[in-house]
Coordinates of C-alpha atoms and ligand atoms in Angstrom, one line a residue:
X1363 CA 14.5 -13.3 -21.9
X1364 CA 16.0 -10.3 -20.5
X1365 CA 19.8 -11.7 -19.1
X1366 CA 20.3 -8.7 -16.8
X1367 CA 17.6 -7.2 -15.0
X1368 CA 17.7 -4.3 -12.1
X1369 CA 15.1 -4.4 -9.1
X1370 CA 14.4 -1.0 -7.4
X1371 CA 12.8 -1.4 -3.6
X1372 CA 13.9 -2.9 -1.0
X1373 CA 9.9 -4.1 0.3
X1374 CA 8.0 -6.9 -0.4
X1375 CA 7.3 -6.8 -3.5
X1376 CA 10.9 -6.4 -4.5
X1377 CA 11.5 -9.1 -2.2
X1378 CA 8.8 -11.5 -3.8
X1379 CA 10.1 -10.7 -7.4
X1380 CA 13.3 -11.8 -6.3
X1381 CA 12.0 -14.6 -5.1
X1382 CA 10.0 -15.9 -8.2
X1383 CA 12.9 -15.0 -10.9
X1384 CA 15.5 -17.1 -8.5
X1385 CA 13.1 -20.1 -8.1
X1386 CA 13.3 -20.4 -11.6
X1387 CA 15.6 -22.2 -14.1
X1388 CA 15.4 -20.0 -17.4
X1389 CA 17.5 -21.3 -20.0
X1390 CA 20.5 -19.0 -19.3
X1391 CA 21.9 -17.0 -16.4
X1392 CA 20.3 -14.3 -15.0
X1393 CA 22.7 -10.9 -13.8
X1394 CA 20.2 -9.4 -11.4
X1395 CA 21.0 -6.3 -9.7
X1396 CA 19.0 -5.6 -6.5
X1397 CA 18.7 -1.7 -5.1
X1398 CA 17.1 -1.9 -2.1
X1399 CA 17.6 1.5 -0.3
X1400 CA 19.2 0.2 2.9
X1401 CA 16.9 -1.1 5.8
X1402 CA 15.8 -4.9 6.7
X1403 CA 15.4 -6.6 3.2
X1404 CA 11.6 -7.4 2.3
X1405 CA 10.3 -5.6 5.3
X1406 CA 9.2 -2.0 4.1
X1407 CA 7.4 0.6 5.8
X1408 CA 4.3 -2.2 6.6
X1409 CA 6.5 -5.6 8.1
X1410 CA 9.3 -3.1 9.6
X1411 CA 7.2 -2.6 12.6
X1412 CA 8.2 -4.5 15.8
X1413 CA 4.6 -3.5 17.9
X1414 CA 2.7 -7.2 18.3
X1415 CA 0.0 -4.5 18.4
X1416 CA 0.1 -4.1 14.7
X1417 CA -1.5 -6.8 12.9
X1418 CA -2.4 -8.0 9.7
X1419 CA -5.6 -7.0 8.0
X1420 CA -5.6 -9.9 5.9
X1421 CA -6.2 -13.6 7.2
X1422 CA -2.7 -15.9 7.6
X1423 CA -4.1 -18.1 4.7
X1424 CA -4.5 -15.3 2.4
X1425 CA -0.9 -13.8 2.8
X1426 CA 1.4 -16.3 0.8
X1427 CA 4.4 -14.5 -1.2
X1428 CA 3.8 -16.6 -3.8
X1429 CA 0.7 -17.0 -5.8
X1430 CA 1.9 -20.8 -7.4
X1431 CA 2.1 -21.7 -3.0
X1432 CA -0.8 -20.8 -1.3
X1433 CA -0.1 -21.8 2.2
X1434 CA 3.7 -20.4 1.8
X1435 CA 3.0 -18.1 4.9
X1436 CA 0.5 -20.3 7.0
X1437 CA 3.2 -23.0 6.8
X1438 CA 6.2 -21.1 7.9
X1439 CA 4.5 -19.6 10.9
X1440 CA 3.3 -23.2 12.2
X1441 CA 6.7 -24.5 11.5
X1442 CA 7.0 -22.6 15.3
X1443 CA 3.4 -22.7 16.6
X1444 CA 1.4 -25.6 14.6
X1445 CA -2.1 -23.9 17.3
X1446 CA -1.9 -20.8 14.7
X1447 CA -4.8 -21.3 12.0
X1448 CA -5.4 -19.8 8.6
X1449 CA -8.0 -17.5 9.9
X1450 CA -6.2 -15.8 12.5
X1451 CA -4.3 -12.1 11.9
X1452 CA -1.0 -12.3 13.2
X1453 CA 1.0 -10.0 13.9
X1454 CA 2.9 -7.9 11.0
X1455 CA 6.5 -8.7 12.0
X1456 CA 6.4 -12.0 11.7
X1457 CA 5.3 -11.7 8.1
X1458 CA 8.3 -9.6 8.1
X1459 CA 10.5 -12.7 9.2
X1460 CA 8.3 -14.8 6.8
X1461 CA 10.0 -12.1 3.8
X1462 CA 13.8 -12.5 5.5
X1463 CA 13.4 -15.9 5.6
X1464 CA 12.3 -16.3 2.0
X1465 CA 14.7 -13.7 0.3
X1466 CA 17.7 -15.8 2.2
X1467 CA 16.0 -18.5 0.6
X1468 CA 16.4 -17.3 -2.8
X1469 CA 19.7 -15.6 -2.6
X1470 CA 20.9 -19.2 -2.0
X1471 CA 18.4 -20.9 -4.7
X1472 CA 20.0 -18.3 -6.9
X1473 CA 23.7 -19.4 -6.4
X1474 CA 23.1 -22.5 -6.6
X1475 CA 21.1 -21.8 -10.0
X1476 CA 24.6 -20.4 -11.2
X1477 CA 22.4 -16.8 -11.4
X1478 CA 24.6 -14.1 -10.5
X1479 CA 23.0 -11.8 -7.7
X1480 CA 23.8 -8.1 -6.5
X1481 CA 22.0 -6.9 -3.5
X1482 CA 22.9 -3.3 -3.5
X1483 CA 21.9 -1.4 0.0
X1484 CA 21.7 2.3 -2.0
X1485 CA 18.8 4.2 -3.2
X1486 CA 18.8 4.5 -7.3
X1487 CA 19.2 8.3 -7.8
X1488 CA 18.0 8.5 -11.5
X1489 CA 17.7 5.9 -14.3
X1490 CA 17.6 6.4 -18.0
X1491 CA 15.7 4.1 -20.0
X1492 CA 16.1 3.4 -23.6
X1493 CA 14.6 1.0 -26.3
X1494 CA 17.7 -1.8 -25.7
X1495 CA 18.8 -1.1 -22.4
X1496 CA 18.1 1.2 -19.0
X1497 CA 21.2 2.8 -17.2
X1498 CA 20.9 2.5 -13.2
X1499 CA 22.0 5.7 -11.6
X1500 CA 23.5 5.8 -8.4
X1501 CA 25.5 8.4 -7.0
X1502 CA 28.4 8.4 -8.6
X1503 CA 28.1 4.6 -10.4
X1504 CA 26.0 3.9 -13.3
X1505 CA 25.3 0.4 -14.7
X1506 CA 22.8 -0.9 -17.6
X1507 CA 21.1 -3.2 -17.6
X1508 CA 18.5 -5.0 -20.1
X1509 CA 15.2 -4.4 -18.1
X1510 CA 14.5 -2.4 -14.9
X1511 CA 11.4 -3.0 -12.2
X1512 CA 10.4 -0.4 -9.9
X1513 CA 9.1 -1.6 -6.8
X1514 CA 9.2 2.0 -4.7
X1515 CA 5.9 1.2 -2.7
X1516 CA 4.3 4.2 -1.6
X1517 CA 6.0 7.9 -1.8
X1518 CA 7.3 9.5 0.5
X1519 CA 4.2 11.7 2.2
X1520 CA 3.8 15.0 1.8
X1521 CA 2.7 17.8 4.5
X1522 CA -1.4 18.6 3.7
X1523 CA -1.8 22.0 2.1
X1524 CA -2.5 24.7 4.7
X1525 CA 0.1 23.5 7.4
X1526 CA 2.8 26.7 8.0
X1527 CA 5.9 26.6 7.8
X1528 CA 6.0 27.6 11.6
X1529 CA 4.0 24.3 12.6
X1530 CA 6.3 22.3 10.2
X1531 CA 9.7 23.7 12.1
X1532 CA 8.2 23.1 15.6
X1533 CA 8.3 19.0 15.0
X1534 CA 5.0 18.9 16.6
X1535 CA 3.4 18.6 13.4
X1536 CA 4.3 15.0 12.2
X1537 CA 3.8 14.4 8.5
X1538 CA 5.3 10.5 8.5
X1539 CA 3.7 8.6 11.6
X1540 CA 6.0 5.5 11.2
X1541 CA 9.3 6.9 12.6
X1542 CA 7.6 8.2 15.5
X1543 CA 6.2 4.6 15.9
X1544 CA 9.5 2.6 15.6
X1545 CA 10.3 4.4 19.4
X1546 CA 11.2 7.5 18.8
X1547 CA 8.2 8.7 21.2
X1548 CA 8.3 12.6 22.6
X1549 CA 9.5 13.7 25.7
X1550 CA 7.6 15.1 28.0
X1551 CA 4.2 12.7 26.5
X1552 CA 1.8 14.8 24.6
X1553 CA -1.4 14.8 25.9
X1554 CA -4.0 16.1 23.2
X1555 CA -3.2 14.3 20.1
X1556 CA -5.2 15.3 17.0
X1557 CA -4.8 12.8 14.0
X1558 CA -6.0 13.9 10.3
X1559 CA -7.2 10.8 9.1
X1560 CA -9.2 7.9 10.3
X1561 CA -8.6 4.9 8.2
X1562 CA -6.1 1.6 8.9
X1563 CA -2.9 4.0 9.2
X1564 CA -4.5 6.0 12.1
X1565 CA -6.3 2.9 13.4
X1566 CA -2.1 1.7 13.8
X1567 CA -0.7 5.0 15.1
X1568 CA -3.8 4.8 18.0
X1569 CA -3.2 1.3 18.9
X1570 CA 0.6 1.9 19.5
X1571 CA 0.7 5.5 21.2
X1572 CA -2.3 5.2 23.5
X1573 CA -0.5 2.5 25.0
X1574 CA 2.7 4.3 24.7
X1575 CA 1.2 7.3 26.2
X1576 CA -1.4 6.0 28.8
X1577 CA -2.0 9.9 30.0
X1578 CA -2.7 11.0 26.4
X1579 CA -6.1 12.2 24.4
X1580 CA -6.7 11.7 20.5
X1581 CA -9.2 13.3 18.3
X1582 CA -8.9 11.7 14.8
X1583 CA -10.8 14.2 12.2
X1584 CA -11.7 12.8 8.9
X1585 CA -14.1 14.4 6.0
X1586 CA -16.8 11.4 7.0
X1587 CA -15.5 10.9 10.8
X1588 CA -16.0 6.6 10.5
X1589 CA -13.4 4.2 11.4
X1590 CA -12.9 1.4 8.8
X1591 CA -15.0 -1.9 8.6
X1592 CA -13.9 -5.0 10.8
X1593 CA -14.1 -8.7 9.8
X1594 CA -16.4 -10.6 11.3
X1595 CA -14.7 -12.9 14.3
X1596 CA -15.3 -16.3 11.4
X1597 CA -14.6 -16.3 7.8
X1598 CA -17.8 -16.4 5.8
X1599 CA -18.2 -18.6 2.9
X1600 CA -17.2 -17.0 -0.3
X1601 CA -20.2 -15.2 -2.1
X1602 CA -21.8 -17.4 -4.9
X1603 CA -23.0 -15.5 -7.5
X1604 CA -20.1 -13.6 -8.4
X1605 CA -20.1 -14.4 -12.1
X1606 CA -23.3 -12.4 -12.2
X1607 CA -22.4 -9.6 -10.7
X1608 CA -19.6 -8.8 -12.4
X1609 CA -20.8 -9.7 -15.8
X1610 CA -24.3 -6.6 -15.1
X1611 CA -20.6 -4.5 -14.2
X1612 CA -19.3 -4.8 -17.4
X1613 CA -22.4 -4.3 -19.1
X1614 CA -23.4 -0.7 -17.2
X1615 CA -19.5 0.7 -16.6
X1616 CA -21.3 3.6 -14.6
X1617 CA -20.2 4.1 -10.7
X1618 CA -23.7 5.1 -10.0
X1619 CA -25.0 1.9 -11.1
X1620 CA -22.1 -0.3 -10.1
X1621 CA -22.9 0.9 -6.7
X1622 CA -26.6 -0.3 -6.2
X1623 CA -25.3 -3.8 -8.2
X1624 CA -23.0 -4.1 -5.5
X1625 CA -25.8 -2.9 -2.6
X1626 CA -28.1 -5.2 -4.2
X1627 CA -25.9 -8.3 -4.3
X1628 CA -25.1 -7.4 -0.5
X1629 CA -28.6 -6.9 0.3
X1630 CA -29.1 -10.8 -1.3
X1631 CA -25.6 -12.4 0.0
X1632 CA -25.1 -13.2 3.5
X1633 CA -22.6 -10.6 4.7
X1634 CA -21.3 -8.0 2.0
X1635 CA -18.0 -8.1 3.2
X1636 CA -17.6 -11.3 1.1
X1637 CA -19.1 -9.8 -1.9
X1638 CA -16.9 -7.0 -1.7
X1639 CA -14.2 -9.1 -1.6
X1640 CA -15.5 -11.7 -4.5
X1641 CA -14.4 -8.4 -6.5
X1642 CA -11.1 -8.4 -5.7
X1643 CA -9.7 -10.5 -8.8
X1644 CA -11.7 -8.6 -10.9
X1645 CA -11.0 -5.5 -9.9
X1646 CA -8.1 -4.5 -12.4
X1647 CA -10.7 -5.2 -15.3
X1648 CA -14.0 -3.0 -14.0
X1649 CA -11.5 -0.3 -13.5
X1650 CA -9.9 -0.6 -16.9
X1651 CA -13.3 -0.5 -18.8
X1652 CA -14.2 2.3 -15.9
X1653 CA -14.3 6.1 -18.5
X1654 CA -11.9 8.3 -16.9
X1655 CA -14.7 10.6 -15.7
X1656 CA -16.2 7.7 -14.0
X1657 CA -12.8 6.7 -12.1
X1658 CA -13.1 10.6 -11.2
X1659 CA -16.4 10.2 -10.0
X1660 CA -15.5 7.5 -7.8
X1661 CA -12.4 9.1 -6.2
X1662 CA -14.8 12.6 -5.2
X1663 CA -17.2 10.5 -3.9
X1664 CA -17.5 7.1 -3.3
X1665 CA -13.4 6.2 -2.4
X1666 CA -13.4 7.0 1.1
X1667 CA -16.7 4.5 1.4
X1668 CA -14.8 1.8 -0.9
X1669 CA -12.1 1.9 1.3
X1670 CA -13.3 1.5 4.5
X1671 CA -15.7 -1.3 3.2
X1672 CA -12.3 -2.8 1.5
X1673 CA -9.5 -2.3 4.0
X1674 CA -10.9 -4.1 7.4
X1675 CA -9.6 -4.0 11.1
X1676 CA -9.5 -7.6 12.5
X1677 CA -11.6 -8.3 15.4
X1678 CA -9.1 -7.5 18.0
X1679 CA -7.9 -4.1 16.7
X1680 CA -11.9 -3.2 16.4
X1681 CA -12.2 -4.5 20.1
X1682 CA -9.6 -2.2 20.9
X1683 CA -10.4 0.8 19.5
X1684 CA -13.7 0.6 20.5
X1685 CA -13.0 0.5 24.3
X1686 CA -10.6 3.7 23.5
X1687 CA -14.0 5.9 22.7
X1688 CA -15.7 4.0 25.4
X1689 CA -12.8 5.3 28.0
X1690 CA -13.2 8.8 26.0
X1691 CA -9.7 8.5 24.8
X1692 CA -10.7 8.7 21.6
X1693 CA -13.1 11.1 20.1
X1694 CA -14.0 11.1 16.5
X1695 CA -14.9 14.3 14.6
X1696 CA -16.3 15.2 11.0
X1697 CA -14.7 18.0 9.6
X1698 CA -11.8 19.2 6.6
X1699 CA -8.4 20.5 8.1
X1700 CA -7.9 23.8 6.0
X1701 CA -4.8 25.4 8.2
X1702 CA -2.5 24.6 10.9
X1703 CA -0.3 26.9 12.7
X1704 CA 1.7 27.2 15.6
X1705 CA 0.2 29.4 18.4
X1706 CA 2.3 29.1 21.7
X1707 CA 3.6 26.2 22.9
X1708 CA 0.7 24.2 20.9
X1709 CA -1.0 23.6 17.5
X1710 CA -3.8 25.4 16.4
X1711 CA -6.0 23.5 13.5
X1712 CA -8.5 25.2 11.4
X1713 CA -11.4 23.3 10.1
X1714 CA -14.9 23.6 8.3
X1715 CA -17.8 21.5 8.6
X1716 CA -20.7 22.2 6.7
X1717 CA -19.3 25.4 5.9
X1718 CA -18.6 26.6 9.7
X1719 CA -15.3 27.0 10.6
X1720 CA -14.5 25.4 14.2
X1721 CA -10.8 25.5 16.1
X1722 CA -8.9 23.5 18.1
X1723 CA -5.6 23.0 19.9
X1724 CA -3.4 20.1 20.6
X1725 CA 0.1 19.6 21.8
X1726 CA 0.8 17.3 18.8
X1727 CA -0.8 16.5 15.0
X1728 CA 0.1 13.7 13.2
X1729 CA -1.2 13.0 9.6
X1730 CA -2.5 9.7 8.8
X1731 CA -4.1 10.5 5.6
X1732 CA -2.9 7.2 3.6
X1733 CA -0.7 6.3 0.7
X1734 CA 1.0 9.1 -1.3
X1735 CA 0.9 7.8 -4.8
X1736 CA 1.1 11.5 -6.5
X1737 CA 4.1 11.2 -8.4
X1738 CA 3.4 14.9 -9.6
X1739 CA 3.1 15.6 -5.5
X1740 CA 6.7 14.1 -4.4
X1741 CA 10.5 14.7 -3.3
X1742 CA 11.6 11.3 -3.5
X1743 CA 14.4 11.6 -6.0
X1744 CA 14.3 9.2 -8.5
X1745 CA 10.3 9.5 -9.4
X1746 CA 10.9 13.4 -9.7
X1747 CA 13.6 12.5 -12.3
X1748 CA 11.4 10.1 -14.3
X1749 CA 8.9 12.4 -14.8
X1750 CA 10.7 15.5 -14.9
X1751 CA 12.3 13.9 -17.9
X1752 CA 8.9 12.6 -19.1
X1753 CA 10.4 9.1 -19.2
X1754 CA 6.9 8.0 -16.9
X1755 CA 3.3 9.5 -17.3
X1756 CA 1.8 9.9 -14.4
X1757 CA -1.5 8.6 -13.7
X1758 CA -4.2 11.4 -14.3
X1759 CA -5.6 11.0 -11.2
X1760 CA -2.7 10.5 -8.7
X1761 CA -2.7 7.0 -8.6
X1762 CA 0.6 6.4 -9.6
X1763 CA 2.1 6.0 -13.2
X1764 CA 0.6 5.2 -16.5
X1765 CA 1.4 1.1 -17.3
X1766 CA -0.2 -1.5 -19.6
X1767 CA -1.4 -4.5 -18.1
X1768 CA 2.0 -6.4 -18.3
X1769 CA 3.0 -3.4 -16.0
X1770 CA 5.4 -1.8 -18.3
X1771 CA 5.7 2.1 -17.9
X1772 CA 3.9 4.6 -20.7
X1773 CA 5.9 7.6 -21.9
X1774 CA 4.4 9.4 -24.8
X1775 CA 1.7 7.7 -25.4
X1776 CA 3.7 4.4 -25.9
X1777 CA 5.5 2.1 -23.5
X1778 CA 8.9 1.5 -22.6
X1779 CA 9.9 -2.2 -23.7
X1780 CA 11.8 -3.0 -20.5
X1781 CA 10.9 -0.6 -18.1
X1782 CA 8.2 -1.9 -15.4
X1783 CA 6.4 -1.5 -11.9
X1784 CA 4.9 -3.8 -9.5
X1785 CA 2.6 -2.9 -6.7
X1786 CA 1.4 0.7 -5.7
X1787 CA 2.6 2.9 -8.6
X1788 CA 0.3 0.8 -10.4
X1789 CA -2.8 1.7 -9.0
X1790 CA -4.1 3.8 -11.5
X1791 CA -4.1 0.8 -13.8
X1792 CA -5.5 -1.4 -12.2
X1793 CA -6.9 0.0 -8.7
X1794 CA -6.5 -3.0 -6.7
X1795 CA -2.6 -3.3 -6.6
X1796 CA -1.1 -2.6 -3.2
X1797 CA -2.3 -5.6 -1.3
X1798 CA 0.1 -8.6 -1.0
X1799 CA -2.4 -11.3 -2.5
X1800 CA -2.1 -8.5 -6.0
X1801 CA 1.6 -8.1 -5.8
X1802 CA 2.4 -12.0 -6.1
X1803 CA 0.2 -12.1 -8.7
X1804 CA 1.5 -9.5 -10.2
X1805 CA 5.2 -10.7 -9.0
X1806 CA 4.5 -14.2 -10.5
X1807 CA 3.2 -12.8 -14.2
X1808 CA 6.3 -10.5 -14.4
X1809 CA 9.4 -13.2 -13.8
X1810 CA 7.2 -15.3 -16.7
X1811 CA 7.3 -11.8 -18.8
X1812 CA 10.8 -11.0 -17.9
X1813 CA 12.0 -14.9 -18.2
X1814 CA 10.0 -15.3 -21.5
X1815 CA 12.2 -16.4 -24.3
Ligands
FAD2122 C1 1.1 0.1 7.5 C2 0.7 -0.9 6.4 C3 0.1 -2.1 6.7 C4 -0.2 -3.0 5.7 N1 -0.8 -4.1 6.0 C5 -1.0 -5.0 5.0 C6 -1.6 -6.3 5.3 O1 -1.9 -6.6 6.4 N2 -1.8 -7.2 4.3 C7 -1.5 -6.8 3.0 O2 -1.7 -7.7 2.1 N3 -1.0 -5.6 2.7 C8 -0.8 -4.7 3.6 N4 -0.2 -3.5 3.3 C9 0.0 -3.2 1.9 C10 1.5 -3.2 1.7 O3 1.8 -2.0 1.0 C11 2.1 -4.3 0.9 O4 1.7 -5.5 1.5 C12 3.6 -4.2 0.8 O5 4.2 -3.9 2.0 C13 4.1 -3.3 -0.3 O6 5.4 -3.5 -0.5 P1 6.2 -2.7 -1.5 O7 7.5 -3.4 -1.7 O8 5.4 -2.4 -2.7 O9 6.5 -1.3 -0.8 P2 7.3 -0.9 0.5 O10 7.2 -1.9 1.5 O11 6.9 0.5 0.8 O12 8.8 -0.9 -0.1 C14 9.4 0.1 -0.9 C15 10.8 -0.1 -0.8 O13 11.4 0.7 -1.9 C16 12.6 1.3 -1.4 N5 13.0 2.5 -2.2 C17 12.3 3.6 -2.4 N6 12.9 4.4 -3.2 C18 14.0 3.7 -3.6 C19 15.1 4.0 -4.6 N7 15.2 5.2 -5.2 N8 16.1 3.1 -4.7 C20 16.0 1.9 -4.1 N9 15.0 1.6 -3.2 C21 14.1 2.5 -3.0 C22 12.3 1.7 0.1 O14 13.4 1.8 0.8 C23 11.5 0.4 0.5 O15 12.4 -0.6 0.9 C24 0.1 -2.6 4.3 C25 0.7 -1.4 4.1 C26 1.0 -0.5 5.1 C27 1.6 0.8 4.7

């Protein structure tokens, strides 16, 4: 068992860690040290939004913290309202409350445990891991610890290549969405809005600031120009022959063939979407026995269609968005965004499609172009110190960082004995990781790793 252990995140996967080590009785006290960054404990970037517009795009039933207590979230929300039902998709902040009220919960479990518990509002700076111990650097304080968990979440996003320093400077180029969101808003309104991206994080941004901005236009570009999937209004019944499919997988690790298994078995099941998501569990294996190469393949050519197909609107955001293109609010365009400067008082965007190059101007941009998981692509501190002092290899394809499937960190073609990541940074491991029904999984296997005797 490893007595003193450091958390690093303040989101909810830190917060559902925290959770499963304090609900726990190991044999002997645990010192736990909690960096969380500052902001609303558990919420993160995703449940630190306030709009009722933004919604979950997973059903109530599926979203429990806790992978030993399935209905941990359907039960707290009908503790208020016993009319909500597993299949609805509630609004993201009150899975935010759902995360306070849980890591209140086990700050007090822990006391009463005897653990002793630091919750630390600062962001770690660096951290310095060894074979017996990891140092936890911050600012001017350094403490050790036996075993360390980073729980960052998603990086910090980045500007797209070809966006001038002019556009940057004139703050009508917005590279993070989510502070502009929280009510920031722009005075006078903008009233052409282009938006580089088109999946679930632009699908948010349009739901919030065409209501915010009645008077205001969007164009969203994107290589394929399609919004994601929706669910379908009912749950269907899970897909049956799963065993099958995934066993003809393992046998043909190929992308090309996986992908007409998987059209196949959708062509035979009664609505893909549930045998796209019957893959879910298994999805960390496939990609493990997936060749490099192949996991290349997949992200040139098939990951945009994967994710779209994966990562559903619910029913009402779909019904939303759709009557925004049906009031011509919303126009969607095919095209790549190769430059973006300032000309006047505007924004002018360069783009090619099928090797034409087309123009156009808008009063504001904002990139929506997903999770930044590039740890060779970053400024957030801490991640640019781990790998600038080759303590983490990152993931060869931007996914993150190199782990094993316990999820502790690779250097040099070994791994660190008490140096570990939960959530996003793992993707490149295991592909399907940044979901909450993954992370307390994933939560749950690490306290029994880090509690093991
Ligand atoms: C907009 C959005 C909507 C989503 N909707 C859903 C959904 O409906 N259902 C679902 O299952 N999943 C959803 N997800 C996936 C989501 O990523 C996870 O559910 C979850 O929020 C991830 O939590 P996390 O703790 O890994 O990351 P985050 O919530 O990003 O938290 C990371 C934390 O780390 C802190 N931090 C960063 N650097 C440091 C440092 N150096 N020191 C200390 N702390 C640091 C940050 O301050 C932050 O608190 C959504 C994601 C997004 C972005």
């Amino acid at each position: 068992m490893f007595q003193r252990v450091a958390i690093i995140g303040g989101g909810a996967a830190a917060a559902t860690l925290l959770s499963e080590l304090l609900g726990r009785r190991p044999p002997r006290m645990l010192h736990l040290d909690w960096y969380t960054g500052g902001g609303a404990l558990g919420r993160g970037v995703a449940y630190g939004t306030r709009s009722p517009r933004h919604l979950l795009n997973v059903r109530a039933a599926s979203m429990s913290m806790f992978a030993g207590k399935p209905r941990g979230f359907l039960d707290f929300v009908q503790r208020d309202d016993p009319s909500i039902a597993g299949t609805d998709f509630l609004p993201r902040f009150r899975y935010g409350d759902y995360l306070e009220a849980e890591v209140a919960h086990a700050l007090q479990q822990g006391a009463l445990h005897g653990h002793d518990v630091h919750v630390i509002p600062l962001a770690v700076d660096a951290l310095v891991p060894e074979r017996d111990k990891v140092t936890v650097i911050c600012g001017e304080r350094a403490r050790g610890a036996g075993a360390a968990v980073l729980a960052l979440g998603a990086l910090p996003p980045q500007p797209l290549g070809g966006v001038s320093a002019d556009a940057l400077a004139s703050e009508r180029y917005v590279v993070d969405p989510w502070p502009l969101l929280a009510g920031a808003g722009a005075d006078p309104a903008p009233r052409k809005v282009v938006l580089i991206g088109l999946g679930l994080t632009a699908v948010d941004v349009l739901l919030e600031l065409s209501a915010q901005w009645p008077r205001a236009e969007f164009t969203a570009i994107s290589h394929h120009g399609r919004l994601p999937e929706a669910h379908p209004n009912t749950a269907a019944a899970p897909y049956g022959d799963n065993a099958a499919l995934v066993e003809s997988m393992r046998e043909a690790p190929d992308i090309r063939r996986w992908l007409s298994l998987v059209r196949e078995a959708a062509r035979q099941g009664a609505d893909w979407r549930t045998v796209v998501d019957s893959l879910r569990p298994h999805t960390p294996g496939l990609w493990n026995e997936l060749p490099l190469p192949q996991r290349a393949r997949f992200m040139r050519h098939l990951r945009w269609a994967w994710e779209r197909a994966r990562h559903r609107m619910s029913p009402a955001v779909c019904r939303t968005i759709a009557a925004l293109e049906q009031t011509g609010r919303l126009q969607r365009r095919r095209g790549h965004v190769q430059a973006v400067d300032l000309a006047g008082d505007a924004l002018q965007l360069t783009l090619t499609r099928a090797g034409a190059l087309q123009t156009m101007r808008a009063d504001l941009v904002i990139q929506a172009t997903g999770l930044n998981l590039d740890v060779n692509r970053t400024d957030h501190p801490l991640m640019r110190q781990l790998v600038t002092n080759a303590h983490v290899t990152p993931d060869p394809l931007g996914l993150g960082v190199q782990a094993d499937g316990d999820g502790r960190l690779r250097h040099d073609d070994q791994h660190w004995p008490n140096l570990f990541a939960i959530g996003s940074l793992l993707r490149g491991s295991r592909w399907e990781s940044i979901a909450m029904p993954e992370i307390s999984q994933q939560a749950r296997a690490l306290a029994d790793r880090l509690l093991a005797d």
